One Martini backbone bead per residue (centre of mass of N, CA, C, O) as a GRO file, in nm:
protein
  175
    1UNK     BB    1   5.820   6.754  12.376
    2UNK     BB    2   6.036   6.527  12.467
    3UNK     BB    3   6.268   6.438  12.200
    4UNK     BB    4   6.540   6.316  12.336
    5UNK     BB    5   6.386   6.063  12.476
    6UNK     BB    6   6.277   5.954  12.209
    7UNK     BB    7   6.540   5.911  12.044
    8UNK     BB    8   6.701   5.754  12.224
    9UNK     BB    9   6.493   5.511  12.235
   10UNK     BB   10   6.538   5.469  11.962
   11UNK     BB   11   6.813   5.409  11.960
   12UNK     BB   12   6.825   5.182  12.191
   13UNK     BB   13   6.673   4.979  12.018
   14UNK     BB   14   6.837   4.987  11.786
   15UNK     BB   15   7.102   4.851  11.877
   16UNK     BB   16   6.913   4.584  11.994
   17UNK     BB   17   6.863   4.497  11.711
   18UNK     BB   18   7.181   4.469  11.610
   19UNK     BB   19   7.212   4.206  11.853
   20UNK     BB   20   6.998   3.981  11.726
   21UNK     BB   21   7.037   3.647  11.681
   22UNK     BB   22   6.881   3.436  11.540
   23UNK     BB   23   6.906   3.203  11.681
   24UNK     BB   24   6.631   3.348  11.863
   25UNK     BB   25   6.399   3.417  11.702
   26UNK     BB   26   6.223   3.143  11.845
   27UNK     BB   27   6.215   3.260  12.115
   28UNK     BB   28   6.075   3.364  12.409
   29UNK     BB   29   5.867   3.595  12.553
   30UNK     BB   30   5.744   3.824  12.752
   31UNK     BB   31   5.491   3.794  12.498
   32UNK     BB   32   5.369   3.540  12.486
   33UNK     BB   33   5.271   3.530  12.181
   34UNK     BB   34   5.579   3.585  12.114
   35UNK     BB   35   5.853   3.588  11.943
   36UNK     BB   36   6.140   3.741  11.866
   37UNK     BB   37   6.046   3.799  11.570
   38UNK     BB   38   5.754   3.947  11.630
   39UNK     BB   39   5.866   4.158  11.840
   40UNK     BB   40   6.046   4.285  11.625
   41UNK     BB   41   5.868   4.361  11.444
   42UNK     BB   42   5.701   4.535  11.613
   43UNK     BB   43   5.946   4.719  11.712
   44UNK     BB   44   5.995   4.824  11.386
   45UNK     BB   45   5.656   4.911  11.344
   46UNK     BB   46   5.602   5.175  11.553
   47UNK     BB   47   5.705   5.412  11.422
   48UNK     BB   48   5.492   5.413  11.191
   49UNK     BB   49   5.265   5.415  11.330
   50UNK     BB   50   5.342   5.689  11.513
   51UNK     BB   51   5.340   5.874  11.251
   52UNK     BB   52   5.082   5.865  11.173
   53UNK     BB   53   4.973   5.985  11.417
   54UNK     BB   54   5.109   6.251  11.413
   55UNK     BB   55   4.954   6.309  11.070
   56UNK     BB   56   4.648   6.228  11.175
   57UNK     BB   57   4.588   5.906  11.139
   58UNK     BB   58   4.473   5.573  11.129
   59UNK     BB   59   4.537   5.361  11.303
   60UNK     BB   60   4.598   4.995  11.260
   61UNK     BB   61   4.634   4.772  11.553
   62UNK     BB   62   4.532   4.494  11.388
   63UNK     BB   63   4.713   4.469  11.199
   64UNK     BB   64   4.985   4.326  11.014
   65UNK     BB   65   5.349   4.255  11.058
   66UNK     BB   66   5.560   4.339  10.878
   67UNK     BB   67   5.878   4.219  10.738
   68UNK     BB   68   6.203   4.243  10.775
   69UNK     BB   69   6.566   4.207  10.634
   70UNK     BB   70   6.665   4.463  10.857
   71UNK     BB   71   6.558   4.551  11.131
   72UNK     BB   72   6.756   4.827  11.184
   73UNK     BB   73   6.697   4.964  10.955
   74UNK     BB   74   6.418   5.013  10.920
   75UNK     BB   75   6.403   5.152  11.254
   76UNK     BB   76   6.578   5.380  11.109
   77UNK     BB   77   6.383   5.494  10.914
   78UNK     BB   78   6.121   5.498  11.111
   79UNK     BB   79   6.267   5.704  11.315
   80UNK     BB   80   6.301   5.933  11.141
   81UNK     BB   81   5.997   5.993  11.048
   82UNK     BB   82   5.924   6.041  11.337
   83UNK     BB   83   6.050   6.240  11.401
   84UNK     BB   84   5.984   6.445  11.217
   85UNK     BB   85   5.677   6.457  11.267
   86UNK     BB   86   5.744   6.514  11.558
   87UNK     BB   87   5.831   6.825  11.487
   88UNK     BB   88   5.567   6.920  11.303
   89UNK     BB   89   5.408   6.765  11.604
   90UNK     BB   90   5.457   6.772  11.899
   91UNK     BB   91   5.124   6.719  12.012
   92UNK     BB   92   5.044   6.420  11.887
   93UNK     BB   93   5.202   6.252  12.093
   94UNK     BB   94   5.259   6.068  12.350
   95UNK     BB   95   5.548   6.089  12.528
   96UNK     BB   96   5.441   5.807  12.721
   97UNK     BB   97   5.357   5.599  12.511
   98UNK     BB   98   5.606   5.582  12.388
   99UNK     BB   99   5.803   5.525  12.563
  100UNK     BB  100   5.635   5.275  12.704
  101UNK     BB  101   5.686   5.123  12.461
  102UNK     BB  102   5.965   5.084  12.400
  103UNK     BB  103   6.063   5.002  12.697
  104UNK     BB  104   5.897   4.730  12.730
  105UNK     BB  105   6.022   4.602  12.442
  106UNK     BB  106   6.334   4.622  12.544
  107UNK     BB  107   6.287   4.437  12.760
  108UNK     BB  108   6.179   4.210  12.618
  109UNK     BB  109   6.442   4.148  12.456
  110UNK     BB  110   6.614   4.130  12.613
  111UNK     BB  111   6.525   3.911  12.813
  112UNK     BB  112   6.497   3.687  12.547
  113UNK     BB  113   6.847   3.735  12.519
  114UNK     BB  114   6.968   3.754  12.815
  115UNK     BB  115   6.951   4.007  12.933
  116UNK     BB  116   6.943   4.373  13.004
  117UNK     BB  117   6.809   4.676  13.197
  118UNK     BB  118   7.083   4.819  13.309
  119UNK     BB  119   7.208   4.992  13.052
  120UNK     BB  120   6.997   5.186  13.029
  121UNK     BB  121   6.777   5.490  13.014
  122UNK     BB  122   6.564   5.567  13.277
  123UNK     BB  123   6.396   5.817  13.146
  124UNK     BB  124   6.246   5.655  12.969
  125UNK     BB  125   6.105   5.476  13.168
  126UNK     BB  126   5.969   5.686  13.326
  127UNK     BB  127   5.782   5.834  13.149
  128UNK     BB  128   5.604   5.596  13.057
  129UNK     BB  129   5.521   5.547  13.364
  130UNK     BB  130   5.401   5.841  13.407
  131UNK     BB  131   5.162   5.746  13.180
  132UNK     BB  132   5.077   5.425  13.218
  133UNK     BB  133   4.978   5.452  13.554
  134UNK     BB  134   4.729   5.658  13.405
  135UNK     BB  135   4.640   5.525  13.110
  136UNK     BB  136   4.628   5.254  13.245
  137UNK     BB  137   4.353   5.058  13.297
  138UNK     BB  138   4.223   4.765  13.323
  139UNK     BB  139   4.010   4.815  13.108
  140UNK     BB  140   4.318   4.861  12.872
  141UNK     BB  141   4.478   4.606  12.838
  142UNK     BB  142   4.407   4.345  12.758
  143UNK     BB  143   4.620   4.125  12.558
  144UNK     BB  144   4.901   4.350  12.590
  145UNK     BB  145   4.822   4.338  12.920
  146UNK     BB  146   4.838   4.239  13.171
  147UNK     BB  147   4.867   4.216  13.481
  148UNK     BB  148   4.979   4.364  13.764
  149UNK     BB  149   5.312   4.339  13.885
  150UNK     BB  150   5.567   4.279  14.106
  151UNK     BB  151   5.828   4.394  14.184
  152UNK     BB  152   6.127   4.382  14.253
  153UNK     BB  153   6.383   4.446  14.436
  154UNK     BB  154   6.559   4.676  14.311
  155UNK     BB  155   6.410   4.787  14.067
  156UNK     BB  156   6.415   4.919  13.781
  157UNK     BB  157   6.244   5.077  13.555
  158UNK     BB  158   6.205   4.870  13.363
  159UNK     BB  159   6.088   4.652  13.534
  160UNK     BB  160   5.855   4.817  13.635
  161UNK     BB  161   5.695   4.868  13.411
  162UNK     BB  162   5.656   4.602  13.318
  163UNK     BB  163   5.525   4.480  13.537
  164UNK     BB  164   5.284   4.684  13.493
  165UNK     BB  165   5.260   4.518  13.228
  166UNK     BB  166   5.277   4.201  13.313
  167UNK     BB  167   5.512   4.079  13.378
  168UNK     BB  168   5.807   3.871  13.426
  169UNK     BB  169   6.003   4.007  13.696
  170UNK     BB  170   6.180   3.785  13.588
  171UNK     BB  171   6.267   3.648  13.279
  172UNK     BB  172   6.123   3.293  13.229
  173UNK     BB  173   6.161   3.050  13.015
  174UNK     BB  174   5.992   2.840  12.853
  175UNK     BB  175   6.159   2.518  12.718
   0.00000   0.00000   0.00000
């Protein structure tokens, strides 16, 4: 495993959840089912999810997703936890679900919140995409992955990343 890019995505995360001003909170997300406070909390528990499975114990993706009142604190937390595991542990999680992990969600945010994933790392979407587009397939979308949409010309890593992963891009809100 290249820890260097799970490390980076994970900075890369916090940064982005640093700067989610509350006035957000209730904004609609490219994960059609989440507020940004939802995903919020979702990327905030993927860290220590993945120590979970890291550590060999059995996750529960189907828990409550725990609520905490710093979210870039705890992220930051749990990524330590994360690096940490998977030091011990280096060929227990496929670096390229959590890099897609990561990178699907953070493009989430930041496009929630007006922003873009043009300064972002391209090498952790790059990394996801080249896991999620074979280990992705149809039949294991489920809710979490809508159908593959197509990228638009130009797109960054993240932006093809979202398409294949069911997102809308450019994300337009519905307000």
């Amino acid at each position: 495993m290249n820890s260097s890019v799970i490390a980076r995505g994970l900075e890369q995360a916090e940064a982005l959840l640093s700067d989610v001003p509350e006035a957000a909170w209730d904004a609609p997300t490219p994960c059609t089912d989440w507020t940004v406070r939802e995903l919020i909390d979702h990327l905030v528990n993927l860290p220590a999810q993945f120590t979970t499975m890291a550590l060999g114990e059995s996750v529960d993706w189907t828990a409550p997703t725990p609520r905490h009142d710093d979210s870039a604190e705890a992220f930051n937390a749990h990524a330590k936890q994360l690096l940490a595991a998977l030091g011990a542990h280096p060929e227990s999680v496929p670096e390229g679900m959590l890099a897609g992990e990561l990178s699907v969600h953070s493009w989430d945010l930041a496009s929630a919140v007006g922003g873009d994933s043009s300064g972002f790392d391209p090498e952790i979407a790059e990394t996801g995409y080249a896991f999620m587009s074979v280990a992705l397939t149809d039949e294991q979308r489920g809710q979490a992955f809508g159908p593959r949409r197509p990228a638009p010309d130009g797109a960054n890593a993240y932006e093809r990343l979202a398409a294949f992963a069911g997102r809308e891009v450019p994300f337009r809100p519905e307000r």
